[in-house]
Amino acid sequence: MKILLVNGPNLKALGTREPAIYGHETLDQIVSRVKAAAAATGVALDAVQSDIEGELVAVINAARGVYDGIVINPAAYTHTSVALRDAIAASGVTTVEVHLSNTHKREGFRHASLTAPVCVGQVMGFGGAGYLLALDGLLDVLKTK
Ligand code: DQA
């Protein structure tokens, strides 16, 4: 089983970026935790981060036939990107959306997700631990497929 972890714009700055909202964990620390959890269940996990919408679209398109599932934090593109939504839908790869913060407790423009309707599920509000929950949920869905 192969899983792709995709992180969108500004998530490289985790650790120093608005820690009251996103916590103190760095992206490297989160990725290491998710990789370790995946490895413990015999799952290979690759991770990619980009600030560029077109790069994220290309990565998702290229995942078709290579990865069994995707965990994605589309970050700000969650709320704006029809292109990312279309890429997830077109790839046909089972995808779970994750957010560190509970976006429903925040500004109104963060309440809508263009990408969630093409994902199998969404996890939010648990910081870095949410990535582990997203992986767990994704693997469970893939096992029963
Ligand atoms: C985020 C929430 C988004 O609204 C924001 O633009 C981000 C991070 C989160 O993980 O909480 O960059 O996706």
XYZ file of N, CA, C and O and ligand atoms in Angstrom:
593
model
N 0.854 -1.211 0.000
C 0.000 0.000 0.000
C 0.890 1.261 0.000
O 1.860 1.336 0.736
N 0.509 2.239 -0.840
C 1.307 3.481 -0.920
C 0.391 4.693 -0.725
O -0.636 4.816 -1.404
N 0.791 5.539 0.185
C 0.003 6.733 0.497
C 0.837 7.981 0.199
O 2.041 8.005 0.451
N 0.162 8.995 -0.330
C 0.817 10.277 -0.588
C 0.260 11.328 0.383
O -0.964 11.488 0.490
N 1.171 12.010 1.064
C 0.786 13.109 1.965
C 1.116 14.423 1.258
O 2.263 14.663 0.891
N 0.094 15.250 1.059
C 0.267 16.511 0.325
C -0.030 17.683 1.260
O -1.102 17.728 1.889
N 0.909 18.612 1.331
C 0.705 19.827 2.127
C 0.811 21.063 1.247
O 1.738 21.198 0.455
N -0.163 21.955 1.412
C -0.253 23.145 0.563
C 0.489 24.350 1.118
O 1.375 24.215 1.967
N 0.107 25.537 0.645
C 0.872 26.762 0.881
C 0.993 27.168 2.348
O 0.054 27.004 3.124
N 2.182 27.665 2.655
C 2.516 28.247 3.972
C 2.691 27.204 5.075
O 3.014 27.559 6.213
N 2.506 25.945 4.760
C 2.628 24.919 5.809
C 4.086 24.603 6.139
O 4.369 24.033 7.189
N 5.009 25.004 5.256
C 6.452 24.893 5.564
C 6.816 25.727 6.782
O 7.812 25.479 7.420
N 6.008 26.744 7.022
C 6.327 27.669 8.123
C 5.777 27.194 9.467
O 5.911 27.896 10.480
N 5.173 26.018 9.483
C 4.635 25.508 10.756
C 5.746 25.442 11.793
O 6.885 25.102 11.481
N 5.375 25.724 13.016
C 6.364 25.771 14.100
C 6.539 27.212 14.546
O 6.545 27.499 15.735
N 6.627 28.110 13.537
C 6.736 29.542 13.861
C 5.513 30.307 13.373
O 5.262 31.427 13.798
N 4.729 29.704 12.475
C 3.578 30.389 11.889
C 2.384 30.380 12.858
O 1.844 29.313 13.169
N 1.982 31.539 13.302
C 0.800 31.682 14.176
C 0.624 30.476 15.123
O -0.388 29.755 15.028
N 1.578 30.267 16.033
C 1.523 29.061 16.885
C 0.260 28.952 17.737
O -0.132 27.837 18.092
N -0.364 30.086 18.048
C -1.598 30.021 18.841
C -2.695 29.291 18.061
O -3.605 28.706 18.649
N -2.596 29.324 16.727
C -3.603 28.660 15.876
C -3.108 27.283 15.446
O -3.851 26.299 15.491
N -1.829 27.210 15.017
C -1.339 25.989 14.371
C -0.420 25.135 15.256
O 0.007 24.064 14.834
N -0.101 25.645 16.455
C 0.758 24.870 17.354
C 2.236 25.087 17.070
O 2.616 25.895 16.209
N 3.077 24.361 17.787
C 4.533 24.554 17.711
C 5.234 23.481 16.893
O 6.433 23.562 16.658
N 4.500 22.475 16.486
C 5.103 21.374 15.732
C 5.487 21.860 14.325
O 4.708 22.568 13.679
N 6.664 21.462 13.857
C 7.070 21.822 12.499
C 6.472 20.816 11.511
O 6.042 19.718 11.904
N 6.492 21.182 10.230
C 5.970 20.259 9.215
C 6.821 18.982 9.182
O 6.276 17.887 9.052
N 8.131 19.142 9.316
C 9.018 17.958 9.336
C 8.637 17.007 10.469
O 8.642 15.785 10.289
N 8.335 17.562 11.620
C 7.942 16.722 12.769
C 6.616 16.004 12.487
O 6.465 14.818 12.794
N 5.683 16.712 11.889
C 4.383 16.090 11.567
C 4.587 14.979 10.542
O 4.090 13.863 10.703
N 5.363 15.283 9.495
C 5.600 14.278 8.441
C 6.290 13.053 9.028
O 5.927 11.914 8.710
N 7.270 13.267 9.926
C 7.960 12.127 10.556
C 6.982 11.273 11.339
O 7.043 10.039 11.293
N 6.091 11.922 12.073
C 5.100 11.174 12.868
C 4.204 10.332 11.963
O 3.909 9.176 12.255
N 3.733 10.939 10.857
C 2.810 10.221 9.963
C 3.556 9.082 9.259
O 3.019 7.988 9.108
N 4.816 9.357 8.860
C 5.622 8.299 8.204
C 5.823 7.125 9.143
O 5.726 5.965 8.739
N 6.120 7.410 10.414
C 6.339 6.342 11.402
C 5.062 5.537 11.605
O 5.107 4.298 11.660
N 3.929 6.222 11.687
C 2.643 5.519 11.882
C 2.340 4.644 10.672
O 1.865 3.513 10.809
N 2.625 5.158 9.484
C 2.378 4.380 8.260
C 3.301 3.158 8.241
O 2.844 2.030 8.009
N 4.577 3.385 8.506
C 5.561 2.287 8.478
C 5.182 1.191 9.467
O 5.365 -0.001 9.183
N 4.633 1.595 10.621
C 4.246 0.613 11.651
C 3.157 -0.323 11.149
O 2.988 -1.414 11.683
N 2.407 0.111 10.137
C 1.366 -0.762 9.584
C 1.781 -1.298 8.204
O 0.941 -1.769 7.435
N 3.075 -1.163 7.883
C 3.587 -1.704 6.623
C 3.200 -0.895 5.397
O 3.199 -1.402 4.274
N 2.893 0.386 5.616
C 2.464 1.253 4.512
C 3.592 2.229 4.155
O 4.188 2.845 5.043
N 3.871 2.375 2.876
C 4.884 3.339 2.419
C 4.221 4.696 2.244
O 3.108 4.791 1.695
N 4.878 5.738 2.704
C 4.280 7.078 2.604
C 5.295 8.076 2.064
O 6.393 8.201 2.584
N 4.935 8.750 0.986
C 5.740 9.846 0.446
C 5.061 11.154 0.822
O 3.829 11.219 0.888
N 5.868 12.192 1.035
C 5.304 13.477 1.421
C 5.798 14.574 0.489
O 6.971 14.585 0.103
N 4.904 15.494 0.136
C 5.262 16.618 -0.715
C 4.587 17.886 -0.175
O 3.488 17.811 0.380
N 5.317 18.993 -0.276
C 4.730 20.293 0.092
C 5.002 21.272 -1.025
O 6.092 21.286 -1.600
N 4.001 22.078 -1.354
C 4.220 23.146 -2.333
C 3.322 24.323 -2.007
O 2.197 24.158 -1.528
N 3.854 25.517 -2.321
C 3.058 26.741 -2.184
C 2.324 27.044 -3.483
O 1.531 27.982 -3.541
N 2.620 26.264 -4.532
C 2.162 26.613 -5.885
C 0.990 25.725 -6.308
O 1.110 24.492 -6.361
N -0.116 26.349 -6.619
C -1.345 25.623 -6.948
C -1.138 24.636 -8.101
O -1.547 23.472 -8.020
N -0.465 25.096 -9.170
C -0.252 24.239 -10.343
C 0.599 23.024 -10.027
O 0.382 21.942 -10.585
N 1.572 23.197 -9.134
C 2.407 22.047 -8.729
C 1.576 21.020 -7.977
O 1.735 19.815 -8.157
N 0.689 21.506 -7.127
C -0.174 20.594 -6.357
C -1.115 19.840 -7.297
O -1.343 18.636 -7.142
N -1.644 20.529 -8.296
C -2.512 19.901 -9.299
C -1.736 18.796 -10.024
O -2.228 17.675 -10.197
N -0.491 19.096 -10.411
C 0.340 18.112 -11.134
C 0.631 16.893 -10.265
O 0.577 15.748 -10.737
N 0.944 17.129 -9.001
C 1.247 16.036 -8.061
C 0.031 15.129 -7.903
O 0.145 13.894 -7.882
N -1.143 15.711 -7.809
C -2.369 14.908 -7.616
C -2.689 14.133 -8.900
O -3.047 12.951 -8.849
N -2.522 14.776 -10.043
C -2.756 14.064 -11.317
C -1.801 12.882 -11.464
O -2.199 11.811 -11.930
N -0.553 13.082 -11.055
C 0.469 12.034 -11.196
C 0.263 10.896 -10.193
O 0.867 9.832 -10.332
N -0.581 11.114 -9.189
C -0.801 10.088 -8.151
C -1.654 8.934 -8.666
O -1.619 7.835 -8.107
N -2.406 9.184 -9.725
C -3.298 8.150 -10.273
C -2.488 6.917 -10.683
O -1.504 7.023 -11.415
N -2.891 5.762 -10.178
C -2.217 4.516 -10.542
C -0.916 4.265 -9.796
O -0.296 3.216 -9.960
N -0.470 5.248 -9.018
C 0.785 5.108 -8.267
C 0.488 4.960 -6.765
O 1.096 4.139 -6.092
N -0.440 5.776 -6.275
C -0.781 5.766 -4.847
C -2.192 5.215 -4.645
O -3.082 5.425 -5.475
N -2.358 4.524 -3.504
C -3.675 3.977 -3.159
C -4.560 5.036 -2.509
O -5.787 4.945 -2.553
N -3.919 6.002 -1.859
C -4.696 7.028 -1.174
C -3.875 8.281 -0.954
O -2.643 8.252 -1.026
N -4.586 9.384 -0.698
C -3.936 10.679 -0.448
C -4.492 11.266 0.846
O -5.712 11.247 1.067
N -3.583 11.801 1.682
C -3.986 12.683 2.780
C -3.535 14.067 2.358
O -2.359 14.262 2.026
N -4.453 15.034 2.356
C -4.085 16.373 1.879
C -4.547 17.458 2.836
O -5.677 17.424 3.324
N -3.613 18.395 3.112
C -4.001 19.656 3.727
C -3.820 20.710 2.640
O -2.704 21.176 2.405
N -4.901 21.078 1.965
C -4.773 22.033 0.855
C -4.526 23.460 1.343
O -4.357 24.372 0.531
N -4.549 23.660 2.685
C -4.314 24.976 3.297
C -5.244 26.022 2.672
O -6.429 25.741 2.473
N -4.712 27.199 2.314
C -5.594 28.269 1.828
C -6.336 27.884 0.543
O -7.442 28.384 0.284
N -5.747 26.982 -0.256
C -6.416 26.578 -1.512
C -7.718 25.809 -1.263
O -8.545 25.684 -2.165
N -7.875 25.310 -0.019
C -9.136 24.666 0.373
C -10.329 25.544 0.006
O -11.365 25.051 -0.462
N -10.136 26.845 0.257
C -11.257 27.776 0.181
C -11.374 28.461 -1.178
O -12.296 29.240 -1.396
N -10.422 28.201 -2.070
C -10.395 28.965 -3.329
C -10.233 28.114 -4.591
O -10.529 28.602 -5.685
N -9.719 26.888 -4.459
C -9.195 26.236 -5.665
C -10.127 25.202 -6.308
O -10.199 24.040 -5.893
N -10.786 25.643 -7.366
C -11.574 24.712 -8.190
C -10.604 23.736 -8.880
O -10.923 22.559 -9.069
N -9.406 24.224 -9.221
C -8.419 23.379 -9.916
C -7.993 22.185 -9.058
O -7.871 21.063 -9.549
N -7.788 22.427 -7.776
C -7.384 21.349 -6.865
C -8.543 20.368 -6.666
O -8.353 19.148 -6.646
N -9.722 20.908 -6.526
C -10.907 20.048 -6.392
C -11.045 19.149 -7.620
O -11.239 17.941 -7.512
N -10.901 19.752 -8.809
C -11.046 18.977 -10.050
C -9.942 17.926 -10.171
O -10.184 16.825 -10.668
N -8.736 18.268 -9.713
C -7.613 17.309 -9.780
C -7.898 16.107 -8.883
O -7.666 14.957 -9.286
N -8.402 16.352 -7.681
C -8.716 15.241 -6.759
C -9.800 14.359 -7.381
O -9.686 13.123 -7.405
N -10.830 14.995 -7.915
C -11.930 14.233 -8.530
C -11.425 13.440 -9.732
O -11.758 12.261 -9.904
N -10.604 14.050 -10.569
C -10.126 13.401 -11.797
C -9.167 12.256 -11.496
O -9.136 11.263 -12.229
N -8.381 12.391 -10.421
C -7.369 11.367 -10.124
C -8.020 10.045 -9.747
O -7.450 8.985 -9.966
N -9.196 10.121 -9.148
C -9.875 8.902 -8.703
C -9.190 8.245 -7.513
O -9.567 7.155 -7.100
N -8.177 8.926 -6.930
C -7.460 8.377 -5.777
C -8.232 8.779 -4.500
O -8.548 9.964 -4.316
N -8.528 7.793 -3.661
C -9.267 8.051 -2.419
C -8.494 9.047 -1.560
O -7.327 8.829 -1.238
N -9.158 10.140 -1.201
C -8.465 11.262 -0.558
C -9.172 11.690 0.732
O -10.397 11.756 0.771
N -8.368 11.962 1.761
C -8.887 12.513 3.014
C -8.296 13.907 3.200
O -7.097 14.108 3.018
N -9.150 14.860 3.568
C -8.695 16.234 3.808
C -8.418 16.432 5.299
O -9.180 15.958 6.139
N -7.338 17.131 5.607
C -6.998 17.397 7.001
C -6.648 18.868 7.192
O -6.069 19.494 6.302
N -7.044 19.414 8.343
C -6.656 20.770 8.738
C -6.212 20.747 10.193
O -6.836 20.071 11.025
N -5.157 21.494 10.481
C -4.683 21.596 11.861
C -5.719 22.289 12.737
O -6.017 21.841 13.840
N -6.226 23.409 12.239
C -7.182 24.199 13.016
C -8.611 23.802 12.674
O -8.858 23.200 11.625
N -9.527 24.152 13.571
C -10.949 23.981 13.274
C -11.389 25.219 12.497
O -11.651 26.273 13.078
N -11.457 25.090 11.188
C -11.707 26.258 10.337
C -13.110 26.844 10.577
O -13.330 28.013 10.292
N -14.003 26.053 11.151
C -15.368 26.554 11.420
C -15.407 27.534 12.595
O -16.379 28.263 12.762
N -14.349 27.528 13.407
C -14.262 28.467 14.542
C -13.592 29.765 14.120
O -13.407 30.658 14.945
N -13.208 29.859 12.842
C -12.393 30.984 12.396
C -13.182 31.903 11.443
O -14.406 31.869 11.438
N -12.477 32.716 10.658
C -13.139 33.677 9.770
C -14.114 32.961 8.821
O -13.868 31.831 8.397
N -15.162 33.673 8.458
C -16.197 33.104 7.593
C -15.659 32.538 6.294
O -16.152 31.516 5.804
N -14.623 33.186 5.709
C -14.112 32.709 4.416
C -13.442 31.345 4.523
O -13.199 30.683 3.513
N -13.158 30.905 5.768
C -12.544 29.571 5.935
C -13.581 28.474 6.159
O -13.251 27.308 6.289
N -14.849 28.848 6.237
C -15.867 27.842 6.569
C -16.167 26.918 5.398
O -16.559 25.771 5.600
N -16.030 27.437 4.183
C -16.333 26.599 3.008
C -15.072 25.892 2.528
O -13.979 26.474 2.514
N -15.231 24.630 2.161
C -14.133 23.886 1.524
C -14.596 23.449 0.138
O -15.600 22.743 0.019
N -13.854 23.865 -0.880
C -14.163 23.417 -2.252
C -13.693 21.991 -2.464
O -14.195 21.291 -3.342
N -12.723 21.568 -1.652
C -12.123 20.242 -1.855
C -12.816 19.127 -1.056
O -12.821 17.974 -1.495
N -13.415 19.461 0.074
C -14.017 18.413 0.930
C -15.060 17.556 0.197
O -15.104 16.342 0.413
N -15.898 18.129 -0.675
C -16.924 17.300 -1.327
C -16.366 16.207 -2.241
O -17.089 15.278 -2.581
N -15.098 16.311 -2.637
C -14.517 15.246 -3.470
C -13.570 14.358 -2.653
O -12.850 13.524 -3.210
N -13.595 14.549 -1.327
C -12.802 13.704 -0.429
C -13.739 12.732 0.281
O -14.923 12.984 0.433
N -13.150 11.620 0.749
C -13.961 10.616 1.444
C -14.304 11.091 2.854
O -15.331 10.705 3.422
N -13.467 11.951 3.415
C -13.726 12.484 4.744
C -12.807 13.645 5.048
O -11.899 13.952 4.268
N -13.080 14.269 6.201
C -12.316 15.470 6.594
C -12.050 15.406 8.096
O -12.929 15.021 8.860
N -10.834 15.779 8.510
C -10.458 15.820 9.928
C -9.949 17.223 10.202
O -9.121 17.723 9.445
N -10.399 17.857 11.274
C -9.878 19.195 11.583
C -9.930 19.500 13.078
O -10.736 18.928 13.808
N -9.008 20.383 13.492
C -9.062 20.894 14.849
C -8.185 20.163 15.850
O -8.174 20.513 17.021
N -7.418 19.164 15.411
C -6.603 18.373 16.333
C -5.106 18.604 16.142
O -4.288 17.790 16.598
N -4.718 19.679 15.459
C -3.306 19.949 15.218
C -2.668 18.806 14.434
O -3.332 18.143 13.621
N -1.390 18.560 14.721
C -0.652 17.512 14.002
C -1.268 16.129 14.182
O -1.178 15.278 13.290
N -1.907 15.901 15.333
C -2.536 14.592 15.587
C -3.620 14.295 14.552
O -3.919 13.123 14.274
N -4.195 15.331 13.979
C -5.235 15.139 12.966
C -4.721 14.377 11.747
O -5.473 13.648 11.092
N -3.424 14.542 11.450
C -2.846 13.829 10.305
C -2.848 12.330 10.557
O -3.038 11.540 9.643
N -2.602 11.953 11.823
C -2.616 10.524 12.169
C -4.031 9.985 12.084
O -4.258 8.858 11.614
N -4.991 10.780 12.526
C -6.398 10.370 12.443
C -6.821 10.233 10.984
O -7.549 9.294 10.614
N -6.359 11.160 10.160
C -6.702 11.120 8.726
C -6.123 9.869 8.075
O -6.797 9.187 7.288
N -4.863 9.550 8.417
C -4.227 8.344 7.864
C -4.988 7.094 8.301
O -5.267 6.212 7.489
N -5.325 7.046 9.583
C -6.048 5.898 10.131
C -7.379 5.713 9.396
O -7.736 4.600 8.984
N -8.104 6.802 9.234
C -9.400 6.729 8.543
C -9.242 6.303 7.099
O -10.007 5.473 6.580
N -8.227 6.851 6.445
C -7.978 6.517 5.039
C -7.653 5.036 4.886
O -8.216 4.352 4.013
N -6.771 4.517 5.759
C -6.382 3.104 5.655
C -7.587 2.199 5.910
O -7.753 1.162 5.247
N -8.438 2.600 6.827
C -9.636 1.823 7.105
C -10.558 1.779 5.884
O -11.060 0.713 5.511
N -10.730 2.899 5.236
C -11.570 2.952 4.026
C -10.954 2.085 2.930
O -11.657 1.320 2.253
N -9.624 2.184 2.768
C -8.953 1.430 1.690
C -9.031 -0.075 1.935
O -9.140 -0.851 0.991
N -8.980 -0.479 3.220
C -9.050 -1.915 3.561
C -10.395 -2.512 3.180
O -10.489 -3.666 2.793
N -11.451 -1.731 3.298
C -12.797 -2.250 3.043
C -13.205 -2.027 1.589
O -14.327 -2.313 1.204
N -12.313 -1.511 0.774
C -12.618 -1.215 -0.636
C -12.672 -2.474 -1.495
O -11.852 -3.349 -1.328
C -5.341 25.242 7.379
C -6.554 26.162 7.463
C -6.601 27.123 6.278
O -7.719 27.975 6.393
C -5.350 27.979 6.246
O -5.350 28.794 5.088
C -4.099 27.176 6.327
C -4.045 26.039 7.237
C -5.203 24.345 8.633
O -4.504 23.346 8.541
O -5.763 24.660 9.682
O -3.080 27.515 5.731
O -5.483 24.381 6.269
